[in-house]
Amino acid sequence: LGKRVLVTGHTGFKGGWLTMWLHSLGASVHGYALDPSTDPGLFEAAAVGRVLGNDIRADLADLGRLRLAFDEVKPEIVFHLAAQPLVRASYQNPLGTFATNVMGTANVLETVRSCDSVRAVIAITTDKVYQNREWDHPYREVDPLGGHDPYSASKAAAEIVAAGYRASFFESANGHPARIVTARAGNVIGGGDWSPDRLVPDCVAAFSKGAPVRLRFPDAVRPWQHVLEPLSGYLQLARLACSSDGSAFARAWNFGPGPDGDATVGNVAQALARLWGPEARVEIEPATDHPHEAGLLRLDSTLARTKLGWRPRWSLEKALSRTMEWHKAWAGGAAMDEITLAQIADYTGEGK
């Protein structure tokens, strides 16, 4: 890219992978986030901090500090990933979830309004922004937004905030020239994710201790994909949004796996167990007192396929394999920045 890029949430799982990929493309990468939320975490394991121009640790709620960061970095592209990303945590702290995911997004966009250097904002939400009717057909970008739980509702609200800012301040003749884009992706997997209440981290934690992983909803269908899949879409959107016809890309986009990426939680856990080794075990935990979780949710990525030429590159089997390879390399004491960059090169075809 060769551009100055600010990544909010660079200390997180997706933000860390994106930061490493941007660095490999030649971008000047800067980060704004809280400290990593897990220990271990990708940020420390893959030495993400080494590739940053600025590593700013602050809250999105601190509008003054956010503005200082933009003044210092003068970014041309902003990837907004900082969020409270967990459904179950949103039940425990709904106000904090709304504050981070809704007002945090508003603060970023408000700051962009007064930063002349910005040409594109890629704000990342989730597949859970849709009003989930538990039906069979995949959700399209034009389907109604909703949210049964505080996390989903907060992300749907962030989409509305972005659309409102786009229409009010960035699309008029006298408005700011930045293009405001939102991107929705489903469950992502990959090396370096140790977040609680996520399937792959739960499996890795259990298998590494010789304990069984216990599943709450083994029959729930999810659209699994490697973290590099949606990130490739985000990067393409950033490039196109900065082009002369960038306004055509200032909208919401879905990035989901192909049909072979849809699988039940139980099937994915069994596949991970096979990849880990014969000592790995999977057990079912009756879902008696757990908060609501969607049972069926798929994304329609036709728009990204037809307008961007984007499509998934890795099968679910390969995504799971690369994820386990990463964690086994980490357990073996490998240099995980090199492993992370090697997997990015493998994904882009540059590692052949």
mmCIF file of N, CA and C in Angstrom, residues 110-220:
data_model
loop_
_atom_site.group_PDB
_atom_site.id
_atom_site.type_symbol
_atom_site.label_atom_id
_atom_site.label_comp_id
_atom_site.label_asym_id
_atom_site.label_seq_id
_atom_site.Cartn_x
_atom_site.Cartn_y
_atom_site.Cartn_z
ATOM 1 N N GLU A 110 -16.264 10.953 14.166
ATOM 2 C CA GLU A 110 -16.235 12.375 14.497
ATOM 3 C C GLU A 110 -14.813 12.924 14.384
ATOM 4 N N THR A 111 -13.841 12.115 14.800
ATOM 5 C CA THR A 111 -12.439 12.531 14.700
ATOM 6 C C THR A 111 -12.000 12.625 13.246
ATOM 7 N N VAL A 112 -12.450 11.692 12.421
ATOM 8 C CA VAL A 112 -12.107 11.727 10.991
ATOM 9 C C VAL A 112 -12.582 13.022 10.350
ATOM 10 N N ARG A 113 -13.734 13.520 10.792
ATOM 11 C CA ARG A 113 -14.284 14.754 10.207
ATOM 12 C C ARG A 113 -13.306 15.916 10.275
ATOM 13 N N SER A 114 -12.471 15.945 11.313
ATOM 14 C CA SER A 114 -11.533 17.061 11.489
ATOM 15 C C SER A 114 -10.108 16.686 11.110
ATOM 16 N N CYS A 115 -9.950 15.555 10.406
ATOM 17 C CA CYS A 115 -8.611 15.108 9.985
ATOM 18 C C CYS A 115 -8.562 15.082 8.457
ATOM 19 N N ASP A 116 -7.895 16.059 7.875
ATOM 20 C CA ASP A 116 -7.897 16.230 6.424
ATOM 21 C C ASP A 116 -7.181 15.119 5.667
ATOM 22 N N SER A 117 -6.322 14.360 6.344
ATOM 23 C CA SER A 117 -5.512 13.371 5.634
ATOM 24 C C SER A 117 -6.279 12.102 5.273
ATOM 25 N N VAL A 118 -7.369 11.809 5.995
ATOM 26 C CA VAL A 118 -8.053 10.525 5.835
ATOM 27 C C VAL A 118 -8.810 10.473 4.509
ATOM 28 N N ARG A 119 -8.627 9.371 3.787
ATOM 29 C CA ARG A 119 -9.338 9.147 2.523
ATOM 30 C C ARG A 119 -10.273 7.951 2.579
ATOM 31 N N ALA A 120 -10.077 7.056 3.543
ATOM 32 C CA ALA A 120 -10.948 5.888 3.639
ATOM 33 C C ALA A 120 -11.007 5.400 5.083
ATOM 34 N N VAL A 121 -12.206 5.028 5.513
ATOM 35 C CA VAL A 121 -12.416 4.384 6.818
ATOM 36 C C VAL A 121 -13.094 3.055 6.553
ATOM 37 N N ILE A 122 -12.476 1.970 7.027
ATOM 38 C CA ILE A 122 -13.073 0.641 6.928
ATOM 39 C C ILE A 122 -13.457 0.243 8.353
ATOM 40 N N ALA A 123 -14.749 0.317 8.655
ATOM 41 C CA ALA A 123 -15.241 -0.003 9.990
ATOM 42 C C ALA A 123 -15.756 -1.440 10.002
ATOM 43 N N ILE A 124 -15.242 -2.246 10.907
ATOM 44 C CA ILE A 124 -15.544 -3.668 10.933
ATOM 45 C C ILE A 124 -16.654 -3.946 11.939
ATOM 46 N N THR A 125 -17.717 -4.601 11.483
ATOM 47 C CA THR A 125 -18.784 -4.981 12.406
ATOM 48 C C THR A 125 -18.831 -6.516 12.490
ATOM 49 N N THR A 126 -19.923 -7.144 12.089
ATOM 50 C CA THR A 126 -20.067 -8.586 12.282
ATOM 51 C C THR A 126 -21.257 -9.101 11.482
ATOM 52 N N ASP A 127 -21.311 -10.406 11.254
ATOM 53 C CA ASP A 127 -22.497 -10.989 10.630
ATOM 54 C C ASP A 127 -23.710 -10.913 11.547
ATOM 55 N N LYS A 128 -23.483 -10.706 12.831
ATOM 56 C CA LYS A 128 -24.580 -10.705 13.798
ATOM 57 C C LYS A 128 -25.358 -9.399 13.816
ATOM 58 N N VAL A 129 -25.066 -8.478 12.874
ATOM 59 C CA VAL A 129 -25.839 -7.234 12.798
ATOM 60 C C VAL A 129 -27.235 -7.490 12.232
ATOM 61 N N TYR A 130 -27.448 -8.646 11.608
ATOM 62 C CA TYR A 130 -28.737 -8.886 10.963
ATOM 63 C C TYR A 130 -29.794 -9.364 11.953
ATOM 64 N N GLN A 131 -31.045 -8.974 11.679
ATOM 65 C CA GLN A 131 -32.168 -9.508 12.433
ATOM 66 C C GLN A 131 -32.283 -10.989 12.080
ATOM 67 N N ASN A 132 -31.884 -11.831 13.001
ATOM 68 C CA ASN A 132 -31.743 -13.261 12.690
ATOM 69 C C ASN A 132 -33.082 -13.985 12.808
ATOM 70 N N ARG A 133 -33.560 -14.469 11.687
ATOM 71 C CA ARG A 133 -34.844 -15.166 11.658
ATOM 72 C C ARG A 133 -34.680 -16.687 11.638
ATOM 73 N N GLU A 134 -33.434 -17.150 11.790
ATOM 74 C CA GLU A 134 -33.146 -18.588 11.806
ATOM 75 C C GLU A 134 -33.618 -19.272 10.512
ATOM 76 N N TRP A 135 -33.548 -18.527 9.408
ATOM 77 C CA TRP A 135 -33.962 -19.133 8.144
ATOM 78 C C TRP A 135 -32.762 -19.668 7.381
ATOM 79 N N ASP A 136 -33.044 -20.387 6.274
ATOM 80 C CA ASP A 136 -31.979 -21.093 5.564
ATOM 81 C C ASP A 136 -31.172 -20.200 4.634
ATOM 82 N N HIS A 137 -31.801 -19.162 4.071
ATOM 83 C CA HIS A 137 -31.050 -18.405 3.059
ATOM 84 C C HIS A 137 -30.066 -17.425 3.706
ATOM 85 N N PRO A 138 -28.940 -17.190 3.063
ATOM 86 C CA PRO A 138 -27.938 -16.279 3.626
ATOM 87 C C PRO A 138 -28.449 -14.836 3.645
ATOM 88 N N TYR A 139 -27.917 -14.070 4.575
ATOM 89 C CA TYR A 139 -28.322 -12.674 4.721
ATOM 90 C C TYR A 139 -27.554 -11.789 3.754
ATOM 91 N N ARG A 140 -28.280 -10.850 3.144
ATOM 92 C CA ARG A 140 -27.696 -9.894 2.208
ATOM 93 C C ARG A 140 -27.562 -8.530 2.882
ATOM 94 N N GLU A 141 -26.750 -7.682 2.287
ATOM 95 C CA GLU A 141 -26.504 -6.364 2.870
ATOM 96 C C GLU A 141 -27.772 -5.524 3.005
ATOM 97 N N VAL A 142 -28.811 -5.838 2.220
ATOM 98 C CA VAL A 142 -30.051 -5.048 2.271
ATOM 99 C C VAL A 142 -31.050 -5.590 3.284
ATOM 100 N N ASP A 143 -30.751 -6.713 3.928
ATOM 101 C CA ASP A 143 -31.666 -7.289 4.904
ATOM 102 C C ASP A 143 -31.696 -6.447 6.189
ATOM 103 N N PRO A 144 -32.804 -6.501 6.940
ATOM 104 C CA PRO A 144 -32.948 -5.653 8.129
ATOM 105 C C PRO A 144 -31.894 -5.963 9.197
ATOM 106 N N LEU A 145 -31.465 -4.903 9.868
ATOM 107 C CA LEU A 145 -30.536 -5.051 10.984
ATOM 108 C C LEU A 145 -31.320 -5.337 12.262
ATOM 109 N N GLY A 146 -30.642 -5.928 13.225
ATOM 110 C CA GLY A 146 -31.289 -6.236 14.497
ATOM 111 C C GLY A 146 -30.257 -6.647 15.521
ATOM 112 N N GLY A 147 -30.716 -7.302 16.599
ATOM 113 C CA GLY A 147 -29.779 -7.739 17.621
ATOM 114 C C GLY A 147 -30.480 -8.285 18.837
ATOM 115 N N HIS A 148 -30.402 -9.579 19.034
ATOM 116 C CA HIS A 148 -31.070 -10.212 20.185
ATOM 117 C C HIS A 148 -30.310 -9.952 21.477
ATOM 118 N N ASP A 149 -28.992 -9.897 21.390
ATOM 119 C CA ASP A 149 -28.137 -9.710 22.567
ATOM 120 C C ASP A 149 -27.461 -8.342 22.492
ATOM 121 N N PRO A 150 -26.888 -7.849 23.597
ATOM 122 C CA PRO A 150 -26.267 -6.521 23.578
ATOM 123 C C PRO A 150 -25.141 -6.397 22.558
ATOM 124 N N TYR A 151 -24.326 -7.449 22.381
ATOM 125 C CA TYR A 151 -23.245 -7.361 21.398
ATOM 126 C C TYR A 151 -23.804 -7.150 19.999
ATOM 127 N N SER A 152 -24.740 -8.011 19.579
ATOM 128 C CA SER A 152 -25.294 -7.911 18.231
ATOM 129 C C SER A 152 -25.984 -6.565 18.027
ATOM 130 N N ALA A 153 -26.757 -6.129 19.032
ATOM 131 C CA ALA A 153 -27.444 -4.849 18.925
ATOM 132 C C ALA A 153 -26.456 -3.693 18.816
ATOM 133 N N SER A 154 -25.357 -3.778 19.568
ATOM 134 C CA SER A 154 -24.366 -2.695 19.529
ATOM 135 C C SER A 154 -23.693 -2.608 18.170
ATOM 136 N N LYS A 155 -23.454 -3.747 17.551
ATOM 137 C CA LYS A 155 -22.816 -3.748 16.236
ATOM 138 C C LYS A 155 -23.787 -3.291 15.144
ATOM 139 N N ALA A 156 -25.077 -3.673 15.271
ATOM 140 C CA ALA A 156 -26.083 -3.159 14.337
ATOM 141 C C ALA A 156 -26.190 -1.637 14.474
ATOM 142 N N ALA A 157 -26.144 -1.150 15.728
ATOM 143 C CA ALA A 157 -26.184 0.294 15.958
ATOM 144 C C ALA A 157 -24.957 0.980 15.371
ATOM 145 N N ALA A 158 -23.795 0.329 15.441
ATOM 146 C CA ALA A 158 -22.581 0.901 14.846
ATOM 147 C C ALA A 158 -22.728 1.040 13.334
ATOM 148 N N GLU A 159 -23.398 0.078 12.709
ATOM 149 C CA GLU A 159 -23.670 0.187 11.270
ATOM 150 C C GLU A 159 -24.540 1.409 10.977
ATOM 151 N N ILE A 160 -25.552 1.631 11.810
ATOM 152 C CA ILE A 160 -26.439 2.772 11.609
ATOM 153 C C ILE A 160 -25.697 4.085 11.838
ATOM 154 N N VAL A 161 -24.834 4.108 12.865
ATOM 155 C CA VAL A 161 -24.006 5.294 13.112
ATOM 156 C C VAL A 161 -23.135 5.600 11.894
ATOM 157 N N ALA A 162 -22.498 4.575 11.339
ATOM 158 C CA ALA A 162 -21.633 4.779 10.178
ATOM 159 C C ALA A 162 -22.433 5.287 8.986
ATOM 160 N N ALA A 163 -23.612 4.706 8.767
ATOM 161 C CA ALA A 163 -24.444 5.145 7.649
ATOM 162 C C ALA A 163 -24.897 6.593 7.842
ATOM 163 N N GLY A 164 -25.230 6.948 9.084
ATOM 164 C CA GLY A 164 -25.655 8.307 9.363
ATOM 165 C C GLY A 164 -24.537 9.320 9.160
ATOM 166 N N TYR A 165 -23.347 8.993 9.626
ATOM 167 C CA TYR A 165 -22.197 9.880 9.407
ATOM 168 C C TYR A 165 -21.867 9.976 7.923
ATOM 169 N N ARG A 166 -21.927 8.849 7.223
ATOM 170 C CA ARG A 166 -21.623 8.852 5.786
ATOM 171 C C ARG A 166 -22.545 9.806 5.036
ATOM 172 N N ALA A 167 -23.853 9.674 5.301
ATOM 173 C CA ALA A 167 -24.830 10.491 4.586
ATOM 174 C C ALA A 167 -24.767 11.961 4.996
ATOM 175 N N SER A 168 -24.470 12.227 6.256
ATOM 176 C CA SER A 168 -24.528 13.589 6.773
ATOM 177 C C SER A 168 -23.272 14.411 6.513
ATOM 178 N N PHE A 169 -22.106 13.765 6.583
ATOM 179 C CA PHE A 169 -20.863 14.528 6.601
ATOM 180 C C PHE A 169 -19.846 14.156 5.528
ATOM 181 N N PHE A 170 -20.065 13.051 4.810
ATOM 182 C CA PHE A 170 -19.024 12.581 3.897
ATOM 183 C C PHE A 170 -19.483 12.416 2.444
ATOM 184 N N GLU A 171 -20.766 12.566 2.168
ATOM 185 C CA GLU A 171 -21.236 12.348 0.799
ATOM 186 C C GLU A 171 -21.725 13.613 0.115
ATOM 187 N N SER A 172 -21.833 14.705 0.852
ATOM 188 C CA SER A 172 -22.301 15.952 0.240
ATOM 189 C C SER A 172 -21.178 16.617 -0.552
ATOM 190 N N ALA A 173 -21.544 17.560 -1.372
ATOM 191 C CA ALA A 173 -20.561 18.238 -2.227
ATOM 192 C C ALA A 173 -19.485 18.936 -1.408
ATOM 193 N N ASN A 174 -19.859 19.453 -0.259
ATOM 194 C CA ASN A 174 -18.915 20.171 0.601
ATOM 195 C C ASN A 174 -18.435 19.318 1.775
ATOM 196 N N GLY A 175 -18.728 18.016 1.740
ATOM 197 C CA GLY A 175 -18.371 17.153 2.852
ATOM 198 C C GLY A 175 -16.921 16.716 2.830
ATOM 199 N N HIS A 176 -16.537 15.990 3.853
ATOM 200 C CA HIS A 176 -15.182 15.444 3.945
ATOM 201 C C HIS A 176 -14.985 14.419 2.833
ATOM 202 N N PRO A 177 -13.812 14.361 2.212
ATOM 203 C CA PRO A 177 -13.602 13.446 1.079
ATOM 204 C C PRO A 177 -13.447 11.977 1.441
ATOM 205 N N ALA A 178 -13.337 11.637 2.734
ATOM 206 C CA ALA A 178 -13.130 10.239 3.111
ATOM 207 C C ALA A 178 -14.348 9.393 2.746
ATOM 208 N N ARG A 179 -14.079 8.146 2.345
ATOM 209 C CA ARG A 179 -15.143 7.182 2.055
ATOM 210 C C ARG A 179 -15.356 6.321 3.295
ATOM 211 N N ILE A 180 -16.593 6.187 3.727
ATOM 212 C CA ILE A 180 -16.924 5.435 4.932
ATOM 213 C C ILE A 180 -17.497 4.088 4.518
ATOM 214 N N VAL A 181 -16.783 3.025 4.849
ATOM 215 C CA VAL A 181 -17.131 1.667 4.442
ATOM 216 C C VAL A 181 -17.347 0.831 5.700
ATOM 217 N N THR A 182 -18.315 -0.064 5.671
ATOM 218 C CA THR A 182 -18.444 -1.038 6.755
ATOM 219 C C THR A 182 -18.331 -2.444 6.185
ATOM 220 N N ALA A 183 -17.807 -3.352 6.985
ATOM 221 C CA ALA A 183 -17.585 -4.732 6.543
ATOM 222 C C ALA A 183 -18.085 -5.693 7.600
ATOM 223 N N ARG A 184 -18.813 -6.711 7.146
ATOM 224 C CA ARG A 184 -19.426 -7.694 8.041
ATOM 225 C C ARG A 184 -18.875 -9.075 7.732
ATOM 226 N N ALA A 185 -18.337 -9.734 8.739
ATOM 227 C CA ALA A 185 -17.798 -11.084 8.565
ATOM 228 C C ALA A 185 -18.264 -11.951 9.714
ATOM 229 N N GLY A 186 -18.253 -13.257 9.497
ATOM 230 C CA GLY A 186 -18.695 -14.201 10.515
ATOM 231 C C GLY A 186 -17.561 -14.655 11.406
ATOM 232 N N ASN A 187 -17.719 -15.819 11.997
ATOM 233 C CA ASN A 187 -16.705 -16.369 12.886
ATOM 234 C C ASN A 187 -15.397 -16.558 12.126
ATOM 235 N N VAL A 188 -14.323 -16.025 12.645
ATOM 236 C CA VAL A 188 -13.020 -16.220 12.029
ATOM 237 C C VAL A 188 -12.152 -17.052 12.958
ATOM 238 N N ILE A 189 -11.299 -17.838 12.347
ATOM 239 C CA ILE A 189 -10.375 -18.671 13.099
ATOM 240 C C ILE A 189 -8.968 -18.395 12.610
ATOM 241 N N GLY A 190 -7.984 -18.799 13.406
ATOM 242 C CA GLY A 190 -6.601 -18.587 13.014
ATOM 243 C C GLY A 190 -5.696 -18.638 14.227
ATOM 244 N N GLY A 191 -4.425 -18.706 13.980
ATOM 245 C CA GLY A 191 -3.463 -18.755 15.064
ATOM 246 C C GLY A 191 -3.437 -17.476 15.874
ATOM 247 N N GLY A 192 -3.269 -17.633 17.182
ATOM 248 C CA GLY A 192 -3.101 -16.467 18.035
ATOM 249 C C GLY A 192 -4.360 -15.952 18.688
ATOM 250 N N ASP A 193 -5.479 -16.667 18.524
ATOM 251 C CA ASP A 193 -6.715 -16.247 19.176
ATOM 252 C C ASP A 193 -6.868 -17.024 20.479
ATOM 253 N N TRP A 194 -6.797 -16.312 21.589
ATOM 254 C CA TRP A 194 -6.992 -16.925 22.902
ATOM 255 C C TRP A 194 -8.207 -16.320 23.619
ATOM 256 N N SER A 195 -9.139 -15.751 22.874
ATOM 257 C CA SER A 195 -10.309 -15.129 23.482
ATOM 258 C C SER A 195 -11.178 -16.173 24.178
ATOM 259 N N PRO A 196 -11.775 -15.816 25.310
ATOM 260 C CA PRO A 196 -12.664 -16.768 25.997
ATOM 261 C C PRO A 196 -13.956 -16.966 25.222
ATOM 262 N N ASP A 197 -14.587 -18.109 25.438
ATOM 263 C CA ASP A 197 -15.890 -18.412 24.841
ATOM 264 C C ASP A 197 -15.857 -18.407 23.324
ATOM 265 N N ARG A 198 -14.744 -18.822 22.754
ATOM 266 C CA ARG A 198 -14.648 -19.041 21.319
ATOM 267 C C ARG A 198 -14.150 -20.457 21.104
ATOM 268 N N LEU A 199 -14.627 -21.087 20.047
ATOM 269 C CA LEU A 199 -14.410 -22.520 19.899
ATOM 270 C C LEU A 199 -12.937 -22.890 19.770
ATOM 271 N N VAL A 200 -12.217 -22.264 18.852
ATOM 272 C CA VAL A 200 -10.824 -22.670 18.632
ATOM 273 C C VAL A 200 -9.972 -22.418 19.878
ATOM 274 N N PRO A 201 -10.041 -21.228 20.488
ATOM 275 C CA PRO A 201 -9.265 -21.042 21.722
ATOM 276 C C PRO A 201 -9.648 -22.033 22.822
ATOM 277 N N ASP A 202 -10.943 -22.325 22.939
ATOM 278 C CA ASP A 202 -11.373 -23.298 23.946
ATOM 279 C C ASP A 202 -10.782 -24.672 23.656
ATOM 280 N N CYS A 203 -10.768 -25.059 22.375
ATOM 281 C CA CYS A 203 -10.189 -26.355 21.997
ATOM 282 C C CYS A 203 -8.692 -26.388 22.286
ATOM 283 N N VAL A 204 -7.972 -25.354 21.873
ATOM 284 C CA VAL A 204 -6.527 -25.311 22.080
ATOM 285 C C VAL A 204 -6.198 -25.363 23.570
ATOM 286 N N ALA A 205 -6.942 -24.590 24.383
ATOM 287 C CA ALA A 205 -6.687 -24.564 25.820
ATOM 288 C C ALA A 205 -6.919 -25.933 26.444
ATOM 289 N N ALA A 206 -8.021 -26.577 26.038
ATOM 290 C CA ALA A 206 -8.337 -27.884 26.614
ATOM 291 C C ALA A 206 -7.351 -28.953 26.149
ATOM 292 N N PHE A 207 -7.088 -29.005 24.842
ATOM 293 C CA PHE A 207 -6.219 -30.051 24.297
ATOM 294 C C PHE A 207 -4.803 -29.937 24.853
ATOM 295 N N SER A 208 -4.327 -28.691 25.033
ATOM 296 C CA SER A 208 -2.964 -28.511 25.531
ATOM 297 C C SER A 208 -2.811 -28.974 26.978
ATOM 298 N N LYS A 209 -3.939 -29.032 27.725
ATOM 299 C CA LYS A 209 -3.913 -29.514 29.100
ATOM 300 C C LYS A 209 -4.267 -30.994 29.201
ATOM 301 N N GLY A 210 -4.584 -31.608 28.070
ATOM 302 C CA GLY A 210 -5.007 -33.002 28.082
ATOM 303 C C GLY A 210 -6.434 -33.175 28.568
ATOM 304 N N ALA A 211 -7.206 -32.084 28.546
ATOM 305 C CA ALA A 211 -8.595 -32.126 29.009
ATOM 306 C C ALA A 211 -9.540 -32.122 27.812
ATOM 307 N N PRO A 212 -10.769 -32.595 27.979
ATOM 308 C CA PRO A 212 -11.742 -32.540 26.881
ATOM 309 C C PRO A 212 -12.296 -31.137 26.717
ATOM 310 N N VAL A 213 -12.623 -30.744 25.481
ATOM 311 C CA VAL A 213 -13.337 -29.495 25.260
ATOM 312 C C VAL A 213 -14.821 -29.802 25.376
ATOM 313 N N ARG A 214 -15.563 -28.938 26.077
ATOM 314 C CA ARG A 214 -16.986 -29.159 26.292
ATOM 315 C C ARG A 214 -17.781 -28.140 25.477
ATOM 316 N N LEU A 215 -18.700 -28.616 24.674
ATOM 317 C CA LEU A 215 -19.445 -27.779 23.749
ATOM 318 C C LEU A 215 -20.830 -27.456 24.290
ATOM 319 N N ARG A 216 -21.225 -26.184 24.188
ATOM 320 C CA ARG A 216 -22.551 -25.757 24.638
ATOM 321 C C ARG A 216 -23.613 -26.030 23.577
ATOM 322 N N PHE A 217 -23.299 -25.702 22.335
ATOM 323 C CA PHE A 217 -24.267 -25.813 21.244
ATOM 324 C C PHE A 217 -23.624 -26.546 20.070
ATOM 325 N N PRO A 218 -23.453 -27.849 20.168
ATOM 326 C CA PRO A 218 -22.732 -28.584 19.123
ATOM 327 C C PRO A 218 -23.423 -28.570 17.770
ATOM 328 N N ASP A 219 -24.726 -28.339 17.718
ATOM 329 C CA ASP A 219 -25.458 -28.371 16.452
ATOM 330 C C ASP A 219 -25.612 -26.997 15.809
ATOM 331 N N ALA A 220 -25.086 -25.954 16.462
ATOM 332 C CA ALA A 220 -25.181 -24.609 15.887
ATOM 333 C C ALA A 220 -24.316 -24.523 14.633
#
